[in-house]
Short mmCIF file of C-alpha atoms and ligand atoms in Angstrom, two decimals:
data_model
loop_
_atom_site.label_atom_id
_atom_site.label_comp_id
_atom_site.label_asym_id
_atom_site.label_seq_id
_atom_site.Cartn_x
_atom_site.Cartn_y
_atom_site.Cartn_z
CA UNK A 501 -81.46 -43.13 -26.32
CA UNK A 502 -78.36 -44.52 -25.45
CA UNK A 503 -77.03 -40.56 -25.18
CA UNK A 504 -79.86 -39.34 -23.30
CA UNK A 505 -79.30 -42.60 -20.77
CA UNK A 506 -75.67 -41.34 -20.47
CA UNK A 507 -76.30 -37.74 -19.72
CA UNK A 508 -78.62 -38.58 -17.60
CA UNK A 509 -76.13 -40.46 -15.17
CA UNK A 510 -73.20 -37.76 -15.29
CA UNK A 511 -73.22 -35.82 -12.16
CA UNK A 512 -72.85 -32.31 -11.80
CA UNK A 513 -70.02 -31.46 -11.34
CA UNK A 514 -69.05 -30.46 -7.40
CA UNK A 515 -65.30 -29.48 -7.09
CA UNK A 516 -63.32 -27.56 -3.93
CA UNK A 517 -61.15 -25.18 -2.38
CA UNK A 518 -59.53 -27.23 1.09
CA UNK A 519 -57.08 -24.60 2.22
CA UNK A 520 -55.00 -25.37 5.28
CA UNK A 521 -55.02 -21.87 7.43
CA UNK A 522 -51.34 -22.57 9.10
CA UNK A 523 -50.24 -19.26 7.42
CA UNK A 524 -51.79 -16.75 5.00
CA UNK A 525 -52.88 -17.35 1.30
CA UNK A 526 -49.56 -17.35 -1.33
CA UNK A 527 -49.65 -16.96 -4.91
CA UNK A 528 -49.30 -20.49 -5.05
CA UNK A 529 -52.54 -21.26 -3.15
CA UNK A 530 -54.52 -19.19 -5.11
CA UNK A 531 -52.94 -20.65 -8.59
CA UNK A 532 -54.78 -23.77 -7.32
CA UNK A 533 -57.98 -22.09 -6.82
CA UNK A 534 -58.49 -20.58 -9.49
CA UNK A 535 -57.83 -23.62 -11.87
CA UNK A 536 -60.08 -25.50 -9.32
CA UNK A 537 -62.71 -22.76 -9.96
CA UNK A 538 -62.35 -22.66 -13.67
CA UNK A 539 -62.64 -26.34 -14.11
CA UNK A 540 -65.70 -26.35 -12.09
CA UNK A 541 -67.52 -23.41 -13.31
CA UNK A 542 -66.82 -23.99 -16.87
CA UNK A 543 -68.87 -26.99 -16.80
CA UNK A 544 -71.43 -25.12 -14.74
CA UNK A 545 -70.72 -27.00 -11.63
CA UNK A 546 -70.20 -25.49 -7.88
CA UNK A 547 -67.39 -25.39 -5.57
CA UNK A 548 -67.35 -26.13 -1.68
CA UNK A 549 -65.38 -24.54 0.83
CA UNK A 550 -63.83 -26.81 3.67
CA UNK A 551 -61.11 -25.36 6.01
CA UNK A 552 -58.00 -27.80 6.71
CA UNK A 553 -57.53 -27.07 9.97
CA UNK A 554 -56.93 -30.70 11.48
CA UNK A 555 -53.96 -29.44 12.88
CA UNK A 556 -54.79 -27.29 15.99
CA UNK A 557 -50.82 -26.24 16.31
CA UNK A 558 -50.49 -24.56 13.16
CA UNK A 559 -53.67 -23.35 12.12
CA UNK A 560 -55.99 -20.17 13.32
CA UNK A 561 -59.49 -19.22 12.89
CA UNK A 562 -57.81 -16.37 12.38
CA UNK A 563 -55.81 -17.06 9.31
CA UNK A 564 -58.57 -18.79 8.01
CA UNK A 565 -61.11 -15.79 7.94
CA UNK A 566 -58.46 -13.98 6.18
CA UNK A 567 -58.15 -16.38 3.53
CA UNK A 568 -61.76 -16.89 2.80
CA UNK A 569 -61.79 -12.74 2.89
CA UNK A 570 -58.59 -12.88 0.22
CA UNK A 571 -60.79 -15.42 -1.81
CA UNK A 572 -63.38 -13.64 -1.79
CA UNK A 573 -61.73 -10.24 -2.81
CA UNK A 574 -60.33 -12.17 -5.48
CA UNK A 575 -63.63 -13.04 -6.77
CA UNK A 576 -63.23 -17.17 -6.15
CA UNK A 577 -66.46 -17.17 -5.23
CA UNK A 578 -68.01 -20.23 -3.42
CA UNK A 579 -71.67 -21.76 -3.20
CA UNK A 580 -71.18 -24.11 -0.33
CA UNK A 581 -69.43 -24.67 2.80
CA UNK A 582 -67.51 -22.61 5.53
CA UNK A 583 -68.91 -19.32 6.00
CA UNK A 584 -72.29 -19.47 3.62
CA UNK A 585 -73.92 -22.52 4.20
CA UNK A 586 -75.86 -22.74 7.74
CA UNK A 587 -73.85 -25.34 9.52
CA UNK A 588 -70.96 -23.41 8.42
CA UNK A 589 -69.14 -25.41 11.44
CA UNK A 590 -69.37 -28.37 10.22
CA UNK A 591 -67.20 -27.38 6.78
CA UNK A 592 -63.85 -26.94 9.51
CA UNK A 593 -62.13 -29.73 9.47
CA UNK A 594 -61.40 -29.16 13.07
CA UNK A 595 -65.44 -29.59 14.08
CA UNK A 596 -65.75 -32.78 12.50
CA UNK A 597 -63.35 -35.12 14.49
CA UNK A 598 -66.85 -37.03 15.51
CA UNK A 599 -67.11 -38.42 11.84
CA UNK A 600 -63.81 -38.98 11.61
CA UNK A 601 -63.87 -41.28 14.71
CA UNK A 602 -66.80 -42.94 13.39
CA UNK A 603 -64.81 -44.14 9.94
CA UNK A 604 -62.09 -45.04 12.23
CA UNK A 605 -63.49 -47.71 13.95
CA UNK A 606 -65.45 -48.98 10.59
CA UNK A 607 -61.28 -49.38 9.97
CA UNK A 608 -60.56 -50.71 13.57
CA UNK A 609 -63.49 -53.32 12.92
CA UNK A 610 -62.09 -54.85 9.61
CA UNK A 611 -58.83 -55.19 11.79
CA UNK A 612 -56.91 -52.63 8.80
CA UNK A 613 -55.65 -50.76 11.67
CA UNK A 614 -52.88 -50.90 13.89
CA UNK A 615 -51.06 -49.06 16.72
CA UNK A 616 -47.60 -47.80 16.11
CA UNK A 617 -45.11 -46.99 18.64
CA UNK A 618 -42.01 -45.87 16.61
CA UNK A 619 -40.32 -43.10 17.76
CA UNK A 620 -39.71 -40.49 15.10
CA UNK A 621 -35.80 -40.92 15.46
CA UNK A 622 -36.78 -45.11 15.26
CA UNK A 623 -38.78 -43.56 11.57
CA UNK A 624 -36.07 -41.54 10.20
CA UNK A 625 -33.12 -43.81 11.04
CA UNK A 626 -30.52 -44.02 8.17
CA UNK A 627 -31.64 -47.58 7.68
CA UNK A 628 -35.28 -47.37 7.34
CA UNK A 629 -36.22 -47.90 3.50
CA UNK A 630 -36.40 -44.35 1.93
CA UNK A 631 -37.53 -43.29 -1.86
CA UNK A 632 -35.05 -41.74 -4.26
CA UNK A 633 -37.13 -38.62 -3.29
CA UNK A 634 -36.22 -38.72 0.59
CA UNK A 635 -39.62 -40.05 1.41
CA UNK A 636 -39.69 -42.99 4.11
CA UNK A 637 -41.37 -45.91 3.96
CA UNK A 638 -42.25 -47.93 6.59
CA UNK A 639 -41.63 -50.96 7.06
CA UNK A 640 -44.40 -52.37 8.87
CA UNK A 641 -42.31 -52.88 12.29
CA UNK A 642 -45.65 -52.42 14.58
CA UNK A 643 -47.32 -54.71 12.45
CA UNK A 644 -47.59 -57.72 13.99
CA UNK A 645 -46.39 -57.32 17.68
CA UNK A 646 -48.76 -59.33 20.17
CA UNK A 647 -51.60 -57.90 22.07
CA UNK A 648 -49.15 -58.12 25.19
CA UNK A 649 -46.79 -56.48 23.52
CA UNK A 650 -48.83 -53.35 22.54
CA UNK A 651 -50.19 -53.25 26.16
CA UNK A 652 -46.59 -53.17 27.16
CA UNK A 653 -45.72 -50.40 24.65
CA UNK A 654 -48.73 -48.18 25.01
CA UNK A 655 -47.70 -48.03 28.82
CA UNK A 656 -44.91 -45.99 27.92
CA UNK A 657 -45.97 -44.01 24.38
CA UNK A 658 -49.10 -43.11 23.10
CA UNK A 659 -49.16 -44.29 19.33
CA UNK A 660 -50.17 -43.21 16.54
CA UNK A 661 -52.41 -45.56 13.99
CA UNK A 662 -51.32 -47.03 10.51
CA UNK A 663 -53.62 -48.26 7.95
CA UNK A 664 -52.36 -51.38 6.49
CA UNK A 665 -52.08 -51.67 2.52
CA UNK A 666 -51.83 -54.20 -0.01
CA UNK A 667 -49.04 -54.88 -2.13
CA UNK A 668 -50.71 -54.29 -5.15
CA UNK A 669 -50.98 -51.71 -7.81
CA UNK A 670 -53.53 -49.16 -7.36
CA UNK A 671 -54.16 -47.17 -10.53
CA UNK A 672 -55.78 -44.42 -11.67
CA UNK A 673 -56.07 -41.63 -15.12
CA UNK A 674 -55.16 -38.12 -13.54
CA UNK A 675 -57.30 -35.45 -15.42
CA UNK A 676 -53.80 -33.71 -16.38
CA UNK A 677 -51.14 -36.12 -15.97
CA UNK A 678 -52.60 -39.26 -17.40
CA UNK A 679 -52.05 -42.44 -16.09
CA UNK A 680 -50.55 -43.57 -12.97
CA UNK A 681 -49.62 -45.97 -11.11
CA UNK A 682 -48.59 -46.96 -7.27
CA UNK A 683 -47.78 -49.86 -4.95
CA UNK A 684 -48.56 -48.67 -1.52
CA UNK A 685 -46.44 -51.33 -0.49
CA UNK A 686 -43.53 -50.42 -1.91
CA UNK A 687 -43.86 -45.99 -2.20
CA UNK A 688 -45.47 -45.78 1.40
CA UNK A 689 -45.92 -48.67 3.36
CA UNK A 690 -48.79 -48.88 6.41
CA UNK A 691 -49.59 -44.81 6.66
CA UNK A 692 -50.68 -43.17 9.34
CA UNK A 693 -54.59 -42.37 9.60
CA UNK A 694 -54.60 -40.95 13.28
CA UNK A 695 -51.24 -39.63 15.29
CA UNK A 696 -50.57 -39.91 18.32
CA UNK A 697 -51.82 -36.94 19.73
CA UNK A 698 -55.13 -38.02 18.13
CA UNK A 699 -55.67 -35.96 15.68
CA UNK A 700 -56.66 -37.53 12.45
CA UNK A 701 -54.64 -37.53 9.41
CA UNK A 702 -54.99 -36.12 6.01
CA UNK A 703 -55.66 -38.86 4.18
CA UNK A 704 -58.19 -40.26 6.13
CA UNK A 705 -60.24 -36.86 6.96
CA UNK A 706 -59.56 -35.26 3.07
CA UNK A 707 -61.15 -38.68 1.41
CA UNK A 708 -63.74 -38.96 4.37
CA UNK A 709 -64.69 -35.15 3.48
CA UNK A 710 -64.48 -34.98 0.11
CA UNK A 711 -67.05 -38.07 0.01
CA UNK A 712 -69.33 -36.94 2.25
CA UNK A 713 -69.27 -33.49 1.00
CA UNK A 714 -70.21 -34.59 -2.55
CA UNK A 715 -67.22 -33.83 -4.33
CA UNK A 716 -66.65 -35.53 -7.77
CA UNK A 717 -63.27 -33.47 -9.07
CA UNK A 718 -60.14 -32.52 -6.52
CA UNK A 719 -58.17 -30.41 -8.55
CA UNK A 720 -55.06 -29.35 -6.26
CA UNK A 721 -51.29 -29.29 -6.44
CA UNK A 722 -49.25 -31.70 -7.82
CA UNK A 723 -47.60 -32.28 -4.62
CA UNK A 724 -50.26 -34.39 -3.57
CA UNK A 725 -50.63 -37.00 -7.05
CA UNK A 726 -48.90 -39.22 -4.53
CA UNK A 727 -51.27 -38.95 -1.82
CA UNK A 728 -53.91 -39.83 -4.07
CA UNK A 729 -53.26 -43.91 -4.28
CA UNK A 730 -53.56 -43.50 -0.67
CA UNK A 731 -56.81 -41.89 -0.19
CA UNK A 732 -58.67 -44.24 -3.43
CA UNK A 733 -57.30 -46.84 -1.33
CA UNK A 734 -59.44 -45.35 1.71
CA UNK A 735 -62.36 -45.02 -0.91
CA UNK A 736 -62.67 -48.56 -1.51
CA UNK A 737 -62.10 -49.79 2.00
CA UNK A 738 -64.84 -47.32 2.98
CA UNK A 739 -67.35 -48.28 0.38
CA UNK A 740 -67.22 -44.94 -0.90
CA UNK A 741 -67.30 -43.53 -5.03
CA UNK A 742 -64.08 -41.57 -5.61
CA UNK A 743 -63.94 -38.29 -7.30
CA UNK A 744 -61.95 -37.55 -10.67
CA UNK A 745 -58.63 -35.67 -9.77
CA UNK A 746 -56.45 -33.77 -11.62
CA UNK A 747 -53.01 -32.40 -10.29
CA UNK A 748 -51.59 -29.47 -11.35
CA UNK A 749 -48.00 -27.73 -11.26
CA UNK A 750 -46.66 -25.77 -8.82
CA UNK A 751 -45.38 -22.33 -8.67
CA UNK A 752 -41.67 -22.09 -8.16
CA UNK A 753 -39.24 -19.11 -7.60
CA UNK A 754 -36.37 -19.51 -10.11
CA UNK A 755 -34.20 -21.64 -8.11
CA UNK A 756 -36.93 -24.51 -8.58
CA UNK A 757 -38.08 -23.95 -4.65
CA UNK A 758 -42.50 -24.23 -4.22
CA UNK A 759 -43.81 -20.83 -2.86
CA UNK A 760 -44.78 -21.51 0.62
CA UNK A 761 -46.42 -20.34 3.59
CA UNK A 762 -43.48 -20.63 5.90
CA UNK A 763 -41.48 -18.42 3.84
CA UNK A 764 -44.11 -16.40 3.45
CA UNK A 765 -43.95 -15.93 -0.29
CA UNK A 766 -46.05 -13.89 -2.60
CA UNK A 767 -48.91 -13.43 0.49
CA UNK A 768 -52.04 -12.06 -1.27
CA UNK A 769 -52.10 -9.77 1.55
CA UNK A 770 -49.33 -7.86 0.28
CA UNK A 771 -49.48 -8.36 -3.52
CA UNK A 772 -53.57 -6.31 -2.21
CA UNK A 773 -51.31 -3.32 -1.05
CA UNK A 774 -48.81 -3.50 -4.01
CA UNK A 775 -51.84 -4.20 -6.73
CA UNK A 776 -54.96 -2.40 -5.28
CA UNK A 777 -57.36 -4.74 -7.35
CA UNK A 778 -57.53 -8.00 -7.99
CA UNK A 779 -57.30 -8.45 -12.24
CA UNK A 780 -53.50 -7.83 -12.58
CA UNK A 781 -52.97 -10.89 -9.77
CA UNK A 782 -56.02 -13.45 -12.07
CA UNK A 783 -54.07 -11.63 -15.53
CA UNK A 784 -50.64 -13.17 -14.30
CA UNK A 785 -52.27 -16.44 -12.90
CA UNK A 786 -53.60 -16.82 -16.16
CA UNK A 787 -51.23 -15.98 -18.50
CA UNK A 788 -48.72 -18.92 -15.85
CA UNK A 789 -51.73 -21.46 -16.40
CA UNK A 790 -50.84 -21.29 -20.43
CA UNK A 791 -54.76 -19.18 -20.27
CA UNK A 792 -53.54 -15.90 -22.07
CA UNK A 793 -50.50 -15.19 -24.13
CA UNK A 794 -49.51 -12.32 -22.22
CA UNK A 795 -50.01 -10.95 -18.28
CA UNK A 796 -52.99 -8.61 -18.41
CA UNK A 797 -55.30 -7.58 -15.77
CA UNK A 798 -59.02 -9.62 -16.28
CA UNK A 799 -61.69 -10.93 -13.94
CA UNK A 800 -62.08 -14.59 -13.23
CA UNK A 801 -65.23 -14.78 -15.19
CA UNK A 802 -63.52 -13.31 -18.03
CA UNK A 803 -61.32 -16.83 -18.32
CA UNK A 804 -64.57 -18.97 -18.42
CA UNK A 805 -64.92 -18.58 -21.95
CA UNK A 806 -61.59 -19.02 -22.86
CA UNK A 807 -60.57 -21.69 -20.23
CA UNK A 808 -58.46 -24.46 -21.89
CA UNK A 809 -57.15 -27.00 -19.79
CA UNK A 810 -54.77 -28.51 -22.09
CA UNK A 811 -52.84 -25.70 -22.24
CA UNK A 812 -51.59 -25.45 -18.28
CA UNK A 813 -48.27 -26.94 -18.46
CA UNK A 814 -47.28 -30.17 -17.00
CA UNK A 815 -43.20 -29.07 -15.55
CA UNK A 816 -43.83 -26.65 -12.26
CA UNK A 817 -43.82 -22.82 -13.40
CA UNK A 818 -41.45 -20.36 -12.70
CA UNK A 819 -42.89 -17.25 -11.15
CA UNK A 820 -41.04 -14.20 -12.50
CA UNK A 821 -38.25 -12.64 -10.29
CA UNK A 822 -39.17 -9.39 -9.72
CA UNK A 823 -42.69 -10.57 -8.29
CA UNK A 824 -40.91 -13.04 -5.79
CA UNK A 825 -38.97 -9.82 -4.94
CA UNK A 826 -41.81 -9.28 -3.66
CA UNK A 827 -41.28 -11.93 -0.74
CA UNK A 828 -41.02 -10.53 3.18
N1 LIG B 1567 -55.23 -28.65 2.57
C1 LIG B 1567 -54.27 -28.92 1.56
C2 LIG B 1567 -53.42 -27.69 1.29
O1 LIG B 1567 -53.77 -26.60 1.66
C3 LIG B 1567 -54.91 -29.38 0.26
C4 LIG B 1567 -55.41 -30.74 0.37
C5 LIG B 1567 -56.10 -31.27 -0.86
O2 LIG B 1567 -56.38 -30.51 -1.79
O3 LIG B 1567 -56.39 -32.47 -0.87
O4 LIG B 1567 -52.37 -27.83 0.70
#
């Protein structure tokens, strides 16, 4: 009884692809998709769709229908979101600035935001706190100025808005790398949740999105384990259930530097010319992600089967030299 009571409460499981289209797809990107698609289909759950394009500088509509065409052609199929469900709009990240507002002020209301009006030179200065890492964190100087004050300084900048955090461990069990666990405090300080050209940030529209789109596992690069303290943070304050996330390596040439979009690495675009079909590029994605013990050309839904998550390695993985060749 007690079983069937359990099983009964597990939810299916609802996990996504949230590309940003500033550039085409890499190798990298679609490393991440597939693991996000295996983990989700192997337990029979579905996968959602949602365009980052917050950013209206660096991303296209453009670059985005290529990407969801290179998915596609890749066979990373999805069942929900941009370009198959019938509000298609509302899976763009860039249409939904109305919900974002509206989680805002729930923010604004609790009095956990605040204006900031550092400069970025004020940000970066060779005395603010930094991490061993380069990161910066701030130190809360826009905290507490006076409502005067902030009249005063909006007069002459418009700034951006910080979310103010506790000093307090947040913890959480990462589906691949265990454990973890950060003081906001003292790794980030007060992060921004809208700059000051209004768009909304990352953190705030990925956790907003991600809850209201039903997602229950984020499986993306582990780049962003850091960012994750910050958005369970915006979970609770929200009133929102957090999904389960699991971070996993990155691809790296063999100098130890991520495949990126500004260097336009390993773009599925070309490795389509070079390839003609897409099993060789899932073969070698596999055989990286621990899946097969050599490269060999197979179909995503040839890995379901066979999909072991314990075996993707945990140290970022070096992508072999003569594919990053390969580079423009
Ligand atoms: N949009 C981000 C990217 O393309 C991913 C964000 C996330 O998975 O939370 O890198």
């Amino acid at each position: 009884m007690l079983f069937r009571e359990h099983n009964l409460a597990v939810k299916p499981v609802i996990g996504r692809f949230a590309p940003t289209p500033s550039g085409f797809l890499h190798l990298g990107n679609v490393f991440c998709s597939l693991l996000a698609w295996l983990y989700a289909k192997s337990s029979g759950g579905k996968i959602v769709l949602r365009i980052e394009d917050l950013d209206p500088q660096r991303c296209t509509r453009q670059n985005a229908d290529q990407l969801a065409r290179d998915l596609e052609w890749l066979g990373l199929t999805w069942d929900e979101g941009a370009y198959v469900s019938s509000n298609s709009e509302r899976y763009f990240q860039s249409q939904r600035s109305d919900v974002y507002a509206h989680y805002f002020a729930q923010l604004q209301a609790q009095d956990l935001v605040y204006p900031c009006f550092c400069s970025r030179a004020e940000l970066h200065a060779a005395e603010a706190p930094h991490l061993s890492d380069g990161r910066i964190i701030y130190a809360g100087t826009c905290r507490n100025l006076t409502e005067t004050e902030r009249r005063e300084r909006s007069q002459k900048r418009a700034p951006a808005y910080r979310l103010k955090v506790e000093h307090k461990p947040i913890s959480f069990c990462d589906g691949h790398y265990s454990e973890q666990s950060y003081n906001l405090m003292e790794e980030s300080g007060d992060f921004i949740v809208r700059r000051s050209d209004g768009v909304f940030a990352y953190q705030l529209a990925v956790t907003i999105d991600d809850a209201l789109m039903g997602i229950t596992q984020v499986v993306r690069g582990c780049d962003l384990l850091s960012s994750t303290p910050m958005q369970l943070y915006i979970y609770r304050l929200l009133g929102f259930t957090p999904p389960s996330f699991c971070h996993i390596p990155l691809l790296v040439d063999a100098t130890g530097r991520r495949l990126s979009k500004r260097d336009g690495d390993l773009e599925i675009a070309t490795l389509r010319k070079v390839y003609g079909s897409p099993e060789p590029i899932i073969g070698l994605l596999a055989y990286l992600a621990g899946q097969i013990a050599k490269p060999e050309p197979l179909r995503v839904d040839n890995l379901l089967p066979i999909f072991t998550p314990e075996n993707i390695p945990t140290k970022n993985i070096v992508v072999p030299n003569k594919l990053t060749k390969m580079n423009r």
